[in-house]
Amino acid sequence: MGSEGVFRCKYCGAPLEVSPETIVAICNYCGRENWIKGSGRVLIVRPASENEALEKARRLVGESFRNTVKTPLQVFIPYYVATAIADADYEAKTMVTVERCVSKRKGNTTVRECYTRVIPVYVKGYLAGFGNRYSVPARKGVGGKTVEALGKYLLRSEIQLVELASFKFEREKASYRNILAVELDKSDVNELILDQHLDELRKRVIEEIRREARVKASIHGSPVSVSIVWKRITPLNIRIEVSDPILTPAYYVRYGEQGEYKILLSGFDLRELVIEKPVSRIERALWGIAATMSSGLAGGIAARLLMSQTVHQGSFIALSLAIAIMAGGGYGAYYSIRKMFRPVGVSIKV
Ligand SMILES: [Zn+2]
């Protein structure tokens, strides 16, 4: 039982994949918009041809795999591109640790003596026009490295957008084409971007507070560290603009005897975004060594930090650092072990 047979394209009668989340489904055959909820406009990035994608993939895999490259699958993933701008009014109380060194003569040698002090610093300011651009896949529960890579690349690219209503697909290629339906509307995206941008704004303001605190404390010595004791960050004048959904093409190409390796190319300028490659036995052995080393090494550093005698304020930092290193080492080991057993190397180029 599928939704096939229930929903058909109202222009050509081809079956449409429609879920309860679908807002607009685009027909794989005729490429026209079928709005299930509401109405609007869909944009598309003009795709490069399938032949060009095939040629590019053949060049990428090299002579020994050239003849194993399968027919590229063209996929269109809908993204929204949003621009967000906000200001922030902020103030903070910080404690800046500064170090000061003096040279003293003892007999006929010079001794350098350093001591640290903690200086309370108050910071207040206004950050204007903090802006950022985001790409959001217009799908629910869609994520993963490929979708993320294509979204990032879309933001960085010079692209020409065409209205889908005036765009013509090649009908005979429909079996190699997959156009994903739009499942988020502009107000959903607006909310997502608001959260994301406020997070970014907060991070930016905290950086600014630390920077200003260092500058203010530097008259007492060279700043070593800043801790924020208390802060207020008030976002103001938040402006968000969300595009129409943009169908962004990508080519998935399989290669290898069984088609076991994948390549993801951007579908408009054929940039390689994700490449899987066979990993040699020697490389796998090296990953095994890396796994052993990263777990052992991280354990060693963490233990030393945990045992080191520190002043009571610093001990918390040492402890959290130790935990972070252990977690990081654990991850490094996990990553290396996975690499060791998996005969595929993945590199992400964005
Ligand atoms: Zn159709």
XYZ file of C-alpha atoms and ligand atoms in Angstrom:
351
model
C 0.000 0.000 0.000
C 1.450 3.314 -0.985
C 0.120 6.695 -1.794
C 0.609 5.781 -5.434
C -2.674 5.550 -7.206
C -4.241 7.941 -4.752
C -2.462 11.058 -5.920
C -1.848 11.679 -9.578
C -0.335 14.690 -11.300
C -3.172 16.942 -12.350
C -1.293 17.903 -15.537
C -0.065 14.553 -16.908
C -1.685 11.888 -14.703
C 1.616 10.347 -13.544
C 1.663 8.957 -9.983
C 2.821 11.454 -7.344
C 4.453 10.650 -4.035
C 2.439 12.501 -1.452
C 2.713 12.167 2.335
C 0.622 13.879 5.020
C 3.467 16.437 5.258
C 3.545 17.355 1.578
C 2.903 20.995 0.767
C 3.823 20.920 -2.899
C 4.744 17.819 -4.912
C 6.606 18.245 -8.177
C 5.865 15.679 -10.838
C 8.913 13.581 -11.838
C 7.551 13.271 -15.373
C 6.278 16.666 -16.452
C 8.030 18.687 -13.738
C 4.979 20.735 -12.831
C 3.885 21.852 -9.403
C 0.991 20.176 -7.622
C 0.134 22.249 -4.567
C -1.460 20.059 -1.916
C -1.685 22.789 0.740
C -1.905 26.481 -0.083
C -0.236 27.964 -3.141
C 2.902 29.816 -4.074
C 5.908 29.766 -6.309
C 8.750 27.271 -6.689
C 12.183 28.153 -8.053
C 14.730 25.876 -9.655
C 18.481 25.948 -10.263
C 19.152 25.003 -13.863
C 20.787 21.553 -13.871
C 23.846 20.443 -15.822
C 23.160 17.584 -18.227
C 23.364 13.930 -17.259
C 26.118 13.329 -19.837
C 28.289 16.019 -18.311
C 27.724 14.455 -14.880
C 28.763 11.043 -16.210
C 31.939 12.486 -17.770
C 32.835 14.315 -14.572
C 32.346 11.153 -12.495
C 34.526 9.127 -14.886
C 37.304 11.681 -14.568
C 37.020 11.658 -10.775
C 37.279 7.891 -10.313
C 40.293 7.505 -12.591
C 41.310 4.917 -15.191
C 40.836 1.742 -13.129
C 37.190 2.477 -12.261
C 36.231 4.474 -15.340
C 34.171 1.680 -16.887
C 32.279 0.862 -13.707
C 30.528 4.244 -13.445
C 26.742 3.784 -13.512
C 24.136 6.133 -14.952
C 23.835 9.200 -12.699
C 20.647 9.678 -10.725
C 19.420 13.237 -10.781
C 17.874 14.390 -7.531
C 16.295 17.732 -6.756
C 16.300 18.701 -3.092
C 14.193 21.701 -2.121
C 15.906 24.291 0.083
C 14.897 27.618 1.463
C 17.557 30.294 1.613
C 17.060 32.760 4.428
C 18.792 35.977 5.400
C 18.634 37.050 9.029
C 19.792 40.308 10.606
C 19.589 41.307 14.268
C 21.065 43.763 16.767
C 21.895 43.062 20.391
C 22.101 45.185 23.483
C 24.351 43.638 26.109
C 26.191 44.021 29.386
C 28.323 41.639 31.400
C 30.383 41.267 34.537
C 33.602 39.397 33.919
C 36.692 38.322 35.777
C 39.879 38.622 33.776
C 43.034 36.852 34.890
C 46.096 38.895 33.942
C 49.740 38.074 34.214
C 52.499 40.519 34.941
C 56.205 39.759 34.877
C 59.093 41.727 36.368
C 62.821 41.216 36.032
C 64.847 41.386 39.242
C 68.578 41.301 39.720
C 69.875 38.717 42.152
C 73.631 38.973 42.470
C 74.861 39.031 38.898
C 71.932 37.164 37.328
C 68.538 38.529 36.292
C 65.509 36.589 37.540
C 62.127 36.961 35.906
C 59.194 36.754 38.283
C 55.596 36.445 37.089
C 52.420 36.680 39.092
C 48.733 36.621 38.153
C 45.846 38.733 39.403
C 42.092 38.538 38.809
C 40.547 41.854 37.727
C 36.765 42.435 37.705
C 35.721 44.074 34.417
C 32.282 45.405 33.469
C 31.402 45.476 29.775
C 28.440 47.105 28.079
C 27.660 47.657 24.427
C 25.472 47.423 21.361
C 26.101 45.138 18.388
C 24.376 46.392 15.246
C 23.406 44.543 12.086
C 24.653 41.046 12.814
C 23.662 39.165 9.670
C 23.942 35.672 8.331
C 22.591 33.513 5.502
C 21.217 30.035 5.996
C 20.023 27.218 3.811
C 17.293 24.983 5.161
C 16.167 21.775 3.474
C 12.416 22.126 2.936
C 11.853 18.624 4.285
C 10.918 17.157 7.632
C 13.498 14.850 9.169
C 15.937 15.256 6.317
C 19.546 15.601 7.297
C 22.790 13.827 6.845
C 26.062 14.810 5.295
C 24.956 14.963 1.683
C 21.970 17.233 2.278
C 24.089 19.446 4.498
C 26.945 19.574 1.996
C 24.657 20.540 -0.877
C 22.935 23.204 1.269
C 26.253 24.782 2.248
C 27.471 24.706 -1.315
C 24.238 26.315 -2.531
C 24.848 29.270 -0.191
C 28.376 29.771 -1.503
C 27.513 29.482 -5.176
C 26.601 32.026 -7.759
C 23.378 30.561 -9.022
C 20.749 31.600 -11.480
C 17.220 30.871 -10.405
C 14.428 30.115 -12.825
C 10.734 29.891 -12.044
C 9.735 26.242 -12.172
C 6.546 27.186 -14.006
C 8.620 28.323 -17.001
C 11.201 25.520 -16.889
C 11.164 22.473 -19.197
C 12.459 19.047 -18.133
C 13.419 16.314 -20.578
C 10.540 13.890 -20.280
C 12.416 10.757 -21.346
C 14.857 11.051 -18.425
C 12.125 10.754 -15.796
C 13.296 7.330 -14.576
C 16.607 8.806 -13.467
C 15.025 11.823 -11.843
C 13.727 12.237 -8.359
C 12.218 15.528 -7.269
C 11.607 15.672 -3.525
C 8.413 17.323 -2.361
C 8.372 20.453 -0.211
C 7.254 19.724 3.357
C 8.006 22.956 5.206
C 6.372 26.294 4.554
C 7.888 29.732 4.973
C 6.581 30.231 8.503
C 8.134 26.907 9.654
C 11.436 28.077 8.171
C 11.055 31.493 9.765
C 10.844 29.860 13.183
C 13.824 27.580 12.560
C 15.947 30.480 11.360
C 14.917 32.660 14.278
C 16.233 30.055 16.732
C 19.392 29.466 14.744
C 20.159 33.143 14.275
C 19.586 33.981 17.936
C 22.066 31.222 18.824
C 24.618 32.673 16.413
C 23.972 36.190 17.728
C 24.520 35.019 21.295
C 27.804 33.336 20.374
C 28.959 36.475 18.569
C 28.066 38.732 21.527
C 29.869 36.443 23.991
C 32.974 36.648 21.796
C 32.632 40.424 21.798
C 32.246 40.545 25.609
C 35.419 38.476 26.031
C 37.328 40.631 23.569
C 36.289 43.897 25.251
C 37.035 42.516 28.715
C 40.546 41.563 27.596
C 41.164 45.015 26.140
C 39.935 46.745 29.308
C 41.990 44.499 31.594
C 45.188 44.791 29.572
C 46.297 47.924 31.468
C 46.858 45.616 34.474
C 48.923 43.016 32.624
C 48.544 40.563 29.766
C 45.153 38.841 29.864
C 45.339 35.075 30.312
C 41.674 34.104 30.588
C 38.213 35.631 30.886
C 35.310 34.188 32.792
C 31.859 35.689 32.472
C 30.196 35.934 35.860
C 26.916 37.421 34.743
C 25.534 38.636 31.420
C 22.451 40.079 29.764
C 21.967 39.826 25.992
C 18.850 41.417 24.541
C 18.214 40.751 20.824
C 16.581 43.634 18.974
C 15.352 44.465 15.456
C 15.262 40.912 14.168
C 14.613 40.750 10.443
C 14.293 37.475 8.559
C 13.701 37.026 4.859
C 12.885 33.599 3.465
C 13.095 32.749 -0.249
C 10.627 30.645 -2.185
C 11.567 26.969 -2.144
C 14.527 26.350 -4.471
C 14.797 22.965 -6.193
C 18.516 22.301 -6.077
C 19.863 19.585 -8.352
C 22.432 16.983 -7.360
C 23.801 13.924 -9.100
C 24.314 10.676 -7.242
C 26.685 8.454 -9.133
C 27.499 4.865 -8.184
C 30.655 3.116 -9.274
C 32.686 -0.001 -8.526
C 31.967 -3.590 -9.619
C 28.762 -3.730 -7.579
C 28.192 0.004 -7.593
C 29.312 -0.008 -3.967
C 30.869 3.479 -3.933
C 29.002 6.734 -4.260
C 29.787 10.210 -5.488
C 27.641 13.271 -4.914
C 28.035 16.101 -7.396
C 26.313 19.446 -7.213
C 23.807 19.257 -10.017
C 24.388 22.712 -11.449
C 28.179 23.079 -11.708
C 29.147 19.427 -11.034
C 31.420 20.169 -8.088
C 32.320 17.002 -6.190
C 30.714 17.309 -2.747
C 31.023 13.823 -1.303
C 33.260 11.057 -2.601
C 33.511 7.483 -1.385
C 36.689 5.650 -2.286
C 38.019 2.165 -1.777
C 40.463 2.072 1.126
C 43.546 -0.110 0.801
C 44.479 -2.746 3.370
C 47.476 -0.656 4.482
C 45.278 2.370 5.119
C 42.900 0.243 7.171
C 45.769 -1.007 9.310
C 46.842 2.595 9.908
C 43.371 3.508 11.122
C 43.629 0.612 13.562
C 46.837 2.044 14.997
C 45.219 5.495 15.201
C 42.325 4.033 17.174
C 44.616 2.472 19.763
C 46.688 5.603 20.039
C 43.890 8.134 20.343
C 42.169 6.240 23.164
C 45.414 5.621 25.050
C 46.805 9.103 24.563
C 43.604 10.898 25.565
C 43.317 8.732 28.664
C 46.868 9.674 29.658
C 46.422 13.439 29.317
C 43.061 13.361 31.073
C 44.459 11.403 34.017
C 47.304 13.875 34.440
C 44.874 16.802 34.432
C 42.629 15.097 36.960
C 45.521 14.468 39.315
C 47.227 17.832 38.948
C 47.034 20.057 41.994
C 45.290 23.310 41.082
C 43.788 26.262 42.888
C 40.139 25.738 43.706
C 38.840 27.957 40.889
C 40.979 26.248 38.293
C 40.108 22.722 39.342
C 36.680 22.916 37.791
C 38.245 23.952 34.491
C 40.765 21.118 34.727
C 38.007 18.651 35.448
C 35.819 19.750 32.570
C 38.849 19.789 30.281
C 39.725 16.258 31.353
C 36.207 15.089 30.610
C 36.228 16.859 27.254
C 39.538 15.231 26.297
C 38.323 11.794 27.312
C 35.140 12.296 25.326
C 37.157 13.595 22.364
C 39.593 10.715 22.555
C 36.732 8.308 22.805
C 35.242 9.781 19.699
C 38.585 9.718 17.899
C 38.983 6.052 18.737
C 35.436 5.272 17.695
C 35.937 7.102 14.421
C 39.199 5.287 13.715
C 37.695 1.903 14.545
C 34.829 2.526 12.173
C 37.321 3.528 9.492
C 39.341 0.397 10.142
C 36.405 -1.916 9.503
C 34.762 -0.042 6.724
C 36.460 -0.509 3.388
C 35.163 2.826 2.126
C 36.811 6.190 2.592
C 34.476 9.157 2.546
C 35.686 12.654 1.925
C 33.446 15.663 2.113
C 34.662 18.606 0.122
C 32.504 21.418 1.450
Zn 3.017 15.536 -14.319
